[in-house]
PDB file of C-alpha atoms in Angstrom:
ATOM      1  CA  MET A   1     -54.521 -54.269  -0.238  1.00 92.00           C
ATOM      2  CA  LEU A   2     -55.778 -55.839   2.975  1.00 98.00           C
ATOM      3  CA  ALA A   3     -58.631 -54.710   5.202  1.00 98.00           C
ATOM      4  CA  ASP A   4     -58.985 -55.831   8.805  1.00 98.00           C
ATOM      5  CA  SER A   5     -62.739 -55.462   9.151  1.00 98.00           C
ATOM      6  CA  HIS A   6     -62.804 -55.913  12.932  1.00 98.00           C
ATOM      7  CA  CYS A   7     -60.171 -55.106  15.543  1.00 98.00           C
ATOM      8  CA  HIS A   8     -59.969 -53.468  18.963  1.00 98.00           C
ATOM      9  CA  LEU A   9     -56.973 -51.153  18.787  1.00 98.00           C
ATOM     10  CA  ASN A  10     -57.765 -49.544  22.124  1.00 97.00           C
ATOM     11  CA  TYR A  11     -57.902 -52.806  24.081  1.00 98.00           C
ATOM     12  CA  PRO A  12     -55.152 -53.922  26.477  1.00 97.00           C
ATOM     13  CA  GLY A  13     -52.520 -55.775  24.506  1.00 97.00           C
ATOM     14  CA  LEU A  14     -52.579 -53.250  21.655  1.00 98.00           C
ATOM     15  CA  ILE A  15     -53.105 -49.828  23.215  1.00 98.00           C
ATOM     16  CA  GLU A  16     -49.807 -49.950  25.109  1.00 97.00           C
ATOM     17  CA  ASP A  17     -47.840 -49.874  21.828  1.00 97.00           C
ATOM     18  CA  GLN A  18     -50.551 -48.875  19.395  1.00 98.00           C
ATOM     19  CA  GLN A  19     -48.337 -46.997  16.948  1.00 97.00           C
ATOM     20  CA  ALA A  20     -45.974 -49.939  16.535  1.00 98.00           C
ATOM     21  CA  VAL A  21     -48.965 -52.257  16.061  1.00 98.00           C
ATOM     22  CA  LEU A  22     -50.248 -49.998  13.276  1.00 98.00           C
ATOM     23  CA  ASP A  23     -46.824 -49.768  11.659  1.00 98.00           C
ATOM     24  CA  ARG A  24     -46.469 -53.554  11.621  1.00 98.00           C
ATOM     25  CA  ALA A  25     -49.896 -53.899  10.024  1.00 98.00           C
ATOM     26  CA  ARG A  26     -49.046 -51.405   7.304  1.00 98.00           C
ATOM     27  CA  ALA A  27     -45.773 -53.199   6.641  1.00 98.00           C
ATOM     28  CA  ARG A  28     -47.796 -56.347   5.859  1.00 98.00           C
ATOM     29  CA  GLY A  29     -50.035 -54.533   3.386  1.00 98.00           C
ATOM     30  CA  VAL A  30     -52.990 -53.599   5.591  1.00 98.00           C
ATOM     31  CA  THR A  31     -54.549 -50.440   4.173  1.00 98.00           C
ATOM     32  CA  ALA A  32     -57.730 -50.277   6.254  1.00 98.00           C
ATOM     33  CA  MET A  33     -58.637 -51.176   9.829  1.00 98.00           C
ATOM     34  CA  LEU A  34     -62.023 -50.899  11.517  1.00 98.00           C
ATOM     35  CA  ASN A  35     -61.668 -50.113  15.228  1.00 98.00           C
ATOM     36  CA  ILE A  36     -64.696 -51.603  16.982  1.00 98.00           C
ATOM     37  CA  SER A  37     -66.332 -50.341  20.169  1.00 98.00           C
ATOM     38  CA  THR A  38     -68.214 -52.506  22.643  1.00 98.00           C
ATOM     39  CA  ARG A  39     -69.327 -50.035  25.354  1.00 98.00           C
ATOM     40  CA  GLU A  40     -70.059 -46.315  25.533  1.00 98.00           C
ATOM     41  CA  SER A  41     -66.993 -45.552  27.641  1.00 98.00           C
ATOM     42  CA  GLU A  42     -64.818 -46.606  24.680  1.00 97.00           C
ATOM     43  CA  TRP A  43     -66.446 -44.430  22.042  1.00 98.00           C
ATOM     44  CA  ASP A  44     -64.331 -41.297  22.467  1.00 98.00           C
ATOM     45  CA  ALA A  45     -61.019 -43.174  22.445  1.00 98.00           C
ATOM     46  CA  VAL A  46     -61.987 -45.403  19.518  1.00 98.00           C
ATOM     47  CA  ILE A  47     -63.039 -42.379  17.475  1.00 98.00           C
ATOM     48  CA  ALA A  48     -59.927 -40.445  18.495  1.00 98.00           C
ATOM     49  CA  THR A  49     -57.718 -43.212  17.107  1.00 98.00           C
ATOM     50  CA  ALA A  50     -59.611 -43.037  13.820  1.00 98.00           C
ATOM     51  CA  ASP A  51     -59.308 -39.240  13.803  1.00 98.00           C
ATOM     52  CA  ARG A  52     -55.550 -39.533  14.191  1.00 98.00           C
ATOM     53  CA  GLU A  53     -54.880 -42.403  11.772  1.00 98.00           C
ATOM     54  CA  ALA A  54     -56.025 -42.003   8.158  1.00 97.00           C
ATOM     55  CA  ASP A  55     -56.360 -45.757   7.528  1.00 98.00           C
ATOM     56  CA  VAL A  56     -58.365 -46.459  10.698  1.00 98.00           C
ATOM     57  CA  TRP A  57     -62.142 -46.042  11.016  1.00 98.00           C
ATOM     58  CA  ALA A  58     -64.464 -46.455  13.973  1.00 98.00           C
ATOM     59  CA  THR A  59     -67.808 -47.899  15.034  1.00 98.00           C
ATOM     60  CA  VAL A  60     -70.078 -46.972  17.919  1.00 98.00           C
ATOM     61  CA  GLY A  61     -72.062 -49.688  19.612  1.00 98.00           C
ATOM     62  CA  ILE A  62     -72.859 -51.813  22.623  1.00 98.00           C
ATOM     63  CA  HIS A  63     -71.780 -55.450  22.782  1.00 98.00           C
ATOM     64  CA  PRO A  64     -74.632 -57.771  23.816  1.00 98.00           C
ATOM     65  CA  ASN A  65     -72.728 -58.672  26.997  1.00 97.00           C
ATOM     66  CA  GLU A  66     -72.845 -54.955  27.895  1.00 97.00           C
ATOM     67  CA  ALA A  67     -76.560 -54.469  27.191  1.00 97.00           C
ATOM     68  CA  ASP A  68     -77.657 -54.505  30.848  1.00 97.00           C
ATOM     69  CA  ALA A  69     -75.087 -51.842  31.689  1.00 97.00           C
ATOM     70  CA  HIS A  70     -76.347 -49.518  28.929  1.00 97.00           C
ATOM     71  CA  PRO A  71     -80.144 -49.302  29.216  1.00 95.00           C
ATOM     72  CA  ALA A  72     -80.153 -45.671  28.064  1.00 95.00           C
ATOM     73  CA  ILE A  73     -78.373 -46.314  24.761  1.00 96.00           C
ATOM     74  CA  ASP A  74     -81.059 -46.222  22.081  1.00 97.00           C
ATOM     75  CA  ALA A  75     -81.192 -45.546  18.356  1.00 98.00           C
ATOM     76  CA  THR A  76     -81.241 -41.784  18.923  1.00 98.00           C
ATOM     77  CA  ARG A  77     -77.996 -41.861  20.893  1.00 98.00           C
ATOM     78  CA  LEU A  78     -76.332 -44.134  18.343  1.00 98.00           C
ATOM     79  CA  VAL A  79     -77.417 -41.939  15.428  1.00 98.00           C
ATOM     80  CA  GLU A  80     -76.078 -38.857  17.207  1.00 98.00           C
ATOM     81  CA  ARG A  81     -72.593 -40.327  17.640  1.00 98.00           C
ATOM     82  CA  ALA A  82     -72.600 -41.934  14.195  1.00 98.00           C
ATOM     83  CA  ARG A  83     -72.642 -38.467  12.622  1.00 97.00           C
ATOM     84  CA  HIS A  84     -68.909 -38.239  13.226  1.00 98.00           C
ATOM     85  CA  PRO A  85     -67.131 -38.497   9.844  1.00 98.00           C
ATOM     86  CA  ARG A  86     -64.858 -41.323  11.003  1.00 98.00           C
ATOM     87  CA  VAL A  87     -67.697 -43.491  12.324  1.00 98.00           C
ATOM     88  CA  VAL A  88     -68.603 -45.875   9.526  1.00 98.00           C
ATOM     89  CA  GLY A  89     -70.624 -48.601  11.247  1.00 98.00           C
ATOM     90  CA  LEU A  90     -72.747 -49.521  14.263  1.00 98.00           C
ATOM     91  CA  GLY A  91     -71.793 -52.192  16.751  1.00 98.00           C
ATOM     92  CA  GLU A  92     -70.706 -54.580  17.633  1.00 98.00           C
ATOM     93  CA  THR A  93     -74.207 -55.645  18.561  1.00 98.00           C
ATOM     94  CA  GLY A  94     -76.189 -58.860  18.515  1.00 98.00           C
ATOM     95  CA  LEU A  95     -76.877 -61.722  20.898  1.00 98.00           C
ATOM     96  CA  ASP A  96     -74.570 -63.705  23.182  1.00 98.00           C
ATOM     97  CA  TYR A  97     -76.078 -66.642  25.062  1.00 97.00           C
ATOM     98  CA  TYR A  98     -72.680 -68.143  25.897  1.00 96.00           C
ATOM     99  CA  ARG A  99     -71.719 -65.843  28.753  1.00 88.00           C
ATOM    100  CA  GLU A 100     -75.176 -64.370  29.350  1.00 85.00           C
ATOM    101  CA  THR A 101     -73.888 -61.424  31.341  1.00 92.00           C
ATOM    102  CA  SER A 102     -76.917 -59.468  30.087  1.00 96.00           C
ATOM    103  CA  ASP A 103     -80.586 -60.378  30.068  1.00 96.00           C
ATOM    104  CA  ARG A 104     -81.694 -61.883  26.754  1.00 97.00           C
ATOM    105  CA  ALA A 105     -84.596 -59.474  26.381  1.00 97.00           C
ATOM    106  CA  ARG A 106     -82.293 -56.500  26.994  1.00 98.00           C
ATOM    107  CA  GLN A 107     -79.839 -57.863  24.422  1.00 98.00           C
ATOM    108  CA  ALA A 108     -82.646 -58.079  21.868  1.00 98.00           C
ATOM    109  CA  LEU A 109     -83.799 -54.514  22.571  1.00 98.00           C
ATOM    110  CA  SER A 110     -80.254 -53.227  22.141  1.00 98.00           C
ATOM    111  CA  PHE A 111     -79.796 -55.259  18.951  1.00 98.00           C
ATOM    112  CA  ARG A 112     -82.980 -53.822  17.438  1.00 98.00           C
ATOM    113  CA  ALA A 113     -81.951 -50.293  18.447  1.00 98.00           C
ATOM    114  CA  HIS A 114     -78.721 -50.691  16.487  1.00 98.00           C
ATOM    115  CA  ILE A 115     -80.683 -51.876  13.457  1.00 98.00           C
ATOM    116  CA  ASP A 116     -83.019 -48.876  13.773  1.00 98.00           C
ATOM    117  CA  ALA A 117     -79.959 -46.635  13.816  1.00 98.00           C
ATOM    118  CA  ALA A 118     -78.544 -48.453  10.800  1.00 98.00           C
ATOM    119  CA  ARG A 119     -81.679 -47.747   8.804  1.00 98.00           C
ATOM    120  CA  GLU A 120     -81.680 -44.090   9.825  1.00 98.00           C
ATOM    121  CA  THR A 121     -77.996 -43.472   9.092  1.00 98.00           C
ATOM    122  CA  GLY A 122     -77.444 -45.851   6.194  1.00 98.00           C
ATOM    123  CA  LEU A 123     -74.488 -47.344   8.068  1.00 98.00           C
ATOM    124  CA  PRO A 124     -74.076 -51.139   8.394  1.00 98.00           C
ATOM    125  CA  ILE A 125     -74.284 -53.088  11.632  1.00 98.00           C
ATOM    126  CA  VAL A 126     -71.533 -55.349  12.936  1.00 98.00           C
ATOM    127  CA  VAL A 127     -73.232 -58.463  14.332  1.00 98.00           C
ATOM    128  CA  HIS A 128     -71.884 -60.637  17.138  1.00 98.00           C
ATOM    129  CA  THR A 129     -73.728 -63.924  17.659  1.00 98.00           C
ATOM    130  CA  ARG A 130     -72.683 -66.731  19.974  1.00 97.00           C
ATOM    131  CA  ASP A 131     -74.852 -69.692  20.936  1.00 97.00           C
ATOM    132  CA  ALA A 132     -77.819 -67.631  19.717  1.00 98.00           C
ATOM    133  CA  GLU A 133     -78.095 -68.567  16.070  1.00 97.00           C
ATOM    134  CA  GLU A 134     -81.862 -69.087  15.916  1.00 98.00           C
ATOM    135  CA  ASP A 135     -82.801 -65.886  17.732  1.00 98.00           C
ATOM    136  CA  THR A 136     -80.212 -63.847  15.828  1.00 98.00           C
ATOM    137  CA  ALA A 137     -81.614 -65.041  12.508  1.00 98.00           C
ATOM    138  CA  ALA A 138     -85.163 -64.321  13.658  1.00 98.00           C
ATOM    139  CA  ILE A 139     -84.356 -60.724  14.649  1.00 98.00           C
ATOM    140  CA  LEU A 140     -82.348 -60.068  11.493  1.00 98.00           C
ATOM    141  CA  SER A 141     -85.214 -61.370   9.350  1.00 98.00           C
ATOM    142  CA  ASP A 142     -87.939 -59.555  11.277  1.00 98.00           C
ATOM    143  CA  GLU A 143     -86.074 -56.261  11.117  1.00 98.00           C
ATOM    144  CA  MET A 144     -85.289 -56.653   7.427  1.00 98.00           C
ATOM    145  CA  GLY A 145     -89.032 -56.894   6.886  1.00 98.00           C
ATOM    146  CA  LYS A 146     -89.399 -53.433   8.430  1.00 98.00           C
ATOM    147  CA  GLY A 147     -86.881 -51.887   6.044  1.00 98.00           C
ATOM    148  CA  ALA A 148     -83.547 -52.742   4.481  1.00 98.00           C
ATOM    149  CA  TYR A 149     -80.231 -52.298   6.235  1.00 98.00           C
ATOM    150  CA  GLY A 150     -76.685 -53.564   5.675  1.00 98.00           C
ATOM    151  CA  GLY A 151     -74.358 -55.475   7.902  1.00 98.00           C
ATOM    152  CA  VAL A 152     -71.807 -58.184   8.516  1.00 99.00           C
ATOM    153  CA  ILE A 153     -71.758 -61.286  10.699  1.00 98.00           C
ATOM    154  CA  HIS A 154     -68.404 -60.814  12.359  1.00 98.00           C
ATOM    155  CA  CYS A 155     -66.090 -63.645  13.426  1.00 98.00           C
ATOM    156  CA  PHE A 156     -68.348 -66.168  11.740  1.00 98.00           C
ATOM    157  CA  THR A 157     -68.449 -69.571  13.473  1.00 97.00           C
ATOM    158  CA  ALA A 158     -72.109 -70.509  12.984  1.00 97.00           C
ATOM    159  CA  SER A 159     -73.761 -73.200  10.877  1.00 98.00           C
ATOM    160  CA  ALA A 160     -74.015 -73.436   7.119  1.00 98.00           C
ATOM    161  CA  ALA A 161     -77.755 -72.815   7.439  1.00 98.00           C
ATOM    162  CA  PHE A 162     -77.121 -69.574   9.303  1.00 98.00           C
ATOM    163  CA  ALA A 163     -74.583 -68.518   6.667  1.00 98.00           C
ATOM    164  CA  ASP A 164     -77.158 -69.120   3.954  1.00 98.00           C
ATOM    165  CA  LYS A 165     -79.740 -67.088   5.871  1.00 98.00           C
ATOM    166  CA  ALA A 166     -77.361 -64.187   6.336  1.00 98.00           C
ATOM    167  CA  LEU A 167     -76.508 -64.210   2.647  1.00 98.00           C
ATOM    168  CA  GLU A 168     -80.201 -64.395   1.740  1.00 98.00           C
ATOM    169  CA  LEU A 169     -80.742 -61.229   3.790  1.00 98.00           C
ATOM    170  CA  GLY A 170     -77.950 -59.474   1.890  1.00 98.00           C
ATOM    171  CA  LEU A 171     -75.443 -59.494   4.734  1.00 98.00           C
ATOM    172  CA  TYR A 172     -71.699 -60.056   4.540  1.00 98.00           C
ATOM    173  CA  ILE A 173     -69.750 -62.723   6.411  1.00 98.00           C
ATOM    174  CA  SER A 174     -66.369 -62.060   8.014  1.00 98.00           C
ATOM    175  CA  LEU A 175     -63.830 -64.775   8.785  1.00 98.00           C
ATOM    176  CA  SER A 176     -61.407 -64.443  11.678  1.00 98.00           C
ATOM    177  CA  GLY A 177     -58.278 -66.390  12.584  1.00 98.00           C
ATOM    178  CA  ILE A 178     -60.508 -69.190  13.868  1.00 98.00           C
ATOM    179  CA  VAL A 179     -60.792 -70.444  10.297  1.00 98.00           C
ATOM    180  CA  THR A 180     -57.089 -71.385  10.413  1.00 98.00           C
ATOM    181  CA  PHE A 181     -57.443 -73.609  13.492  1.00 98.00           C
ATOM    182  CA  LYS A 182     -57.056 -77.365  12.985  1.00 96.00           C
ATOM    183  CA  ASN A 183     -60.385 -78.148  14.634  1.00 96.00           C
ATOM    184  CA  ALA A 184     -62.341 -75.719  12.432  1.00 98.00           C
ATOM    185  CA  ARG A 185     -63.144 -78.206   9.645  1.00 98.00           C
ATOM    186  CA  ASP A 186     -66.830 -77.315   9.411  1.00 98.00           C
ATOM    187  CA  LEU A 187     -66.027 -73.609   9.277  1.00 98.00           C
ATOM    188  CA  GLN A 188     -63.401 -74.216   6.611  1.00 98.00           C
ATOM    189  CA  ALA A 189     -65.972 -76.030   4.459  1.00 98.00           C
ATOM    190  CA  ILE A 190     -68.291 -73.023   4.716  1.00 98.00           C
ATOM    191  CA  ALA A 191     -65.456 -70.572   4.039  1.00 98.00           C
ATOM    192  CA  ALA A 192     -64.537 -72.429   0.867  1.00 98.00           C
ATOM    193  CA  ARG A 193     -67.977 -71.874  -0.664  1.00 97.00           C
ATOM    194  CA  LEU A 194     -68.943 -68.377   0.503  1.00 98.00           C
ATOM    195  CA  PRO A 195     -69.530 -66.016  -2.429  1.00 98.00           C
ATOM    196  CA  ILE A 196     -66.453 -63.869  -2.835  1.00 98.00           C
ATOM    197  CA  GLU A 197     -68.541 -60.717  -3.214  1.00 98.00           C
ATOM    198  CA  ARG A 198     -69.868 -61.104   0.362  1.00 98.00           C
ATOM    199  CA  LEU A 199     -66.646 -62.124   2.089  1.00 98.00           C
ATOM    200  CA  LEU A 200     -64.620 -60.097   4.579  1.00 98.00           C
ATOM    201  CA  ILE A 201     -61.651 -61.026   6.773  1.00 98.00           C
ATOM    202  CA  GLU A 202     -60.734 -59.788  10.238  1.00 98.00           C
ATOM    203  CA  THR A 203     -58.513 -60.365  13.225  1.00 98.00           C
ATOM    204  CA  ASP A 204     -60.718 -59.428  16.199  1.00 98.00           C
ATOM    205  CA  ALA A 205     -57.345 -58.369  17.625  1.00 98.00           C
ATOM    206  CA  PRO A 206     -56.095 -58.643  20.302  1.00 98.00           C
ATOM    207  CA  PHE A 207     -57.990 -61.956  20.277  1.00 98.00           C
ATOM    208  CA  LEU A 208     -57.948 -65.061  18.059  1.00 97.00           C
ATOM    209  CA  ALA A 209     -54.502 -64.846  16.504  1.00 98.00           C
ATOM    210  CA  PRO A 210     -54.412 -67.138  13.450  1.00 98.00           C
ATOM    211  CA  VAL A 211     -51.970 -69.914  12.745  1.00 97.00           C
ATOM    212  CA  PRO A 212     -48.935 -69.505  12.687  1.00 96.00           C
ATOM    213  CA  ASN A 213     -49.332 -66.903  15.442  1.00 96.00           C
ATOM    214  CA  ARG A 214     -51.813 -68.805  17.599  1.00 95.00           C
ATOM    215  CA  GLY A 215     -51.222 -68.147  21.289  1.00 93.00           C
ATOM    216  CA  LYS A 216     -49.847 -64.664  20.671  1.00 97.00           C
ATOM    217  CA  THR A 217     -51.633 -61.367  21.185  1.00 98.00           C
ATOM    218  CA  GLY A 218     -53.556 -60.765  17.973  1.00 98.00           C
ATOM    219  CA  GLU A 219     -52.654 -57.800  15.778  1.00 98.00           C
ATOM    220  CA  PRO A 220     -54.242 -56.326  12.635  1.00 98.00           C
ATOM    221  CA  GLY A 221     -51.166 -57.352  10.664  1.00 98.00           C
ATOM    222  CA  PHE A 222     -52.094 -60.982  11.231  1.00 98.00           C
ATOM    223  CA  VAL A 223     -55.021 -60.553   8.835  1.00 98.00           C
ATOM    224  CA  ALA A 224     -52.426 -61.319   6.165  1.00 98.00           C
ATOM    225  CA  ASP A 225     -52.061 -64.845   7.554  1.00 98.00           C
ATOM    226  CA  THR A 226     -55.815 -65.404   7.543  1.00 98.00           C
ATOM    227  CA  ALA A 227     -55.963 -64.081   3.992  1.00 98.00           C
ATOM    228  CA  GLN A 228     -53.285 -66.547   2.891  1.00 98.00           C
ATOM    229  CA  PHE A 229     -55.081 -69.461   4.535  1.00 98.00           C
ATOM    230  CA  VAL A 230     -58.470 -68.585   3.037  1.00 98.00           C
ATOM    231  CA  ALA A 231     -56.919 -68.035  -0.387  1.00 98.00           C
ATOM    232  CA  ASP A 232     -55.314 -71.490  -0.265  1.00 98.00           C
ATOM    233  CA  LEU A 233     -58.597 -72.968   0.934  1.00 98.00           C
ATOM    234  CA  ARG A 234     -60.449 -71.462  -2.008  1.00 98.00           C
ATOM    235  CA  GLY A 235     -57.741 -72.141  -4.592  1.00 98.00           C
ATOM    236  CA  VAL A 236     -57.077 -68.502  -5.498  1.00 98.00           C
ATOM    237  CA  SER A 237     -54.073 -66.229  -5.145  1.00 98.00           C
ATOM    238  CA  VAL A 238     -53.658 -64.336  -1.913  1.00 98.00           C
ATOM    239  CA  GLY A 239     -53.471 -61.152  -3.963  1.00 98.00           C
ATOM    240  CA  GLU A 240     -56.907 -61.759  -5.445  1.00 98.00           C
ATOM    241  CA  LEU A 241     -58.433 -62.728  -2.092  1.00 98.00           C
ATOM    242  CA  SER A 242     -56.912 -59.696  -0.381  1.00 98.00           C
ATOM    243  CA  GLN A 243     -58.034 -57.258  -3.046  1.00 98.00           C
ATOM    244  CA  ARG A 244     -61.580 -58.602  -3.275  1.00 98.00           C
ATOM    245  CA  THR A 245     -62.139 -58.626   0.468  1.00 98.00           C
ATOM    246  CA  ALA A 246     -60.698 -55.103   0.771  1.00 98.00           C
ATOM    247  CA  GLU A 247     -63.033 -53.930  -1.990  1.00 98.00           C
ATOM    248  CA  ASN A 248     -65.934 -55.598  -0.175  1.00 98.00           C
ATOM    249  CA  PHE A 249     -64.959 -53.792   3.012  1.00 98.00           C
ATOM    250  CA  HIS A 250     -65.142 -50.404   1.321  1.00 98.00           C
ATOM    251  CA  THR A 251     -68.393 -51.357  -0.408  1.00 98.00           C
ATOM    252  CA  LEU A 252     -70.104 -52.358   2.834  1.00 98.00           C
ATOM    253  CA  PHE A 253     -68.597 -49.555   4.908  1.00 98.00           C
ATOM    254  CA  ALA A 254     -69.206 -47.061   2.132  1.00 98.00           C
ATOM    255  CA  LYS A 255     -68.526 -44.045   4.319  1.00 98.00           C
ATOM    256  CA  THR A 256     -64.831 -44.986   4.191  1.00 98.00           C
ATOM    257  CA  ARG A 257     -64.853 -43.883   0.550  1.00 95.00           C
ATOM    258  CA  LEU A 258     -65.914 -40.351   1.437  1.00 88.00           C
ATOM    259  CA  VAL A 259     -62.650 -39.374   3.103  1.00 59.00           C
ATOM    260  CA  ASP A 260     -59.441 -38.728   1.184  1.00 49.00           C
ATOM    261  CA  THR A 261     -56.944 -41.096   2.821  1.00 43.00           C
ATOM    262  CA  PRO A 262     -53.744 -42.888   1.781  1.00 40.00           C
ATOM    263  CA  ALA A 263     -55.804 -46.061   1.530  1.00 37.00           C
ATOM    264  CA  ALA A 264     -58.238 -44.340  -0.814  1.00 36.00           C
ATOM    265  CA  ALA A 265     -55.359 -43.065  -2.928  1.00 35.00           C
ATOM    266  CA  HIS A 266     -53.977 -46.604  -3.114  1.00 31.00           C
ATOM    267  CA  ARG A 267     -57.329 -47.898  -4.342  1.00 32.00           C
ATOM    268  CA  ALA A 268     -57.490 -45.212  -7.007  1.00 29.00           C
TER     269      ALA A 268
END
């Protein structure tokens, strides 16, 4: 059992041979993949892939770098699209001060709209944060004070203090292939101590291929390599790490348990 908690199956690099990409992932033991959207124009295609493939689910959301281009996307619109049975999460959303292709205030408004939608639907948010640790933590905390919601910090590369804050708020933390990179010593130290019950793994494919595939186009099947690395880092078997993180995936994205799929049958 392996769950890739964050991939972009409809992005260039994967969409051209999507079926073969999925087959290779399944051959490596991947039983669940979450196909993430970043702009409204992707929603239909991302959901269609999940409709067609029993072990693929979808999110609807607006990446912070796309916030300026989507001023009309509010909680109401997100809730409406999240009613689809294969949509199990909201995002990716959050704050990105690295590229700053969208105004910071607009990013924050979009981020809060996703959290509003999460509270209304009961679905978790998928949080992107880059060079915006302090403001991301402040919004997450402020919104949690208005009412509980679930979520995951995807592709975690932030500080230990931010990890502790996310855990304090009840959020999950997802590790990508970055954790396998030689220069990721600080991240590896954090990964070694994260509570297993809040840990997810992902590829962010087609990006961030882990060692030993670094430099290649990322694929969901490569989550097996990240799982092996994190298991070795934590001193546990890859089987245990894979099973626990897959269970965490289905706990956080609980709507995945409502559909009878081959992955669900495997878990049973």
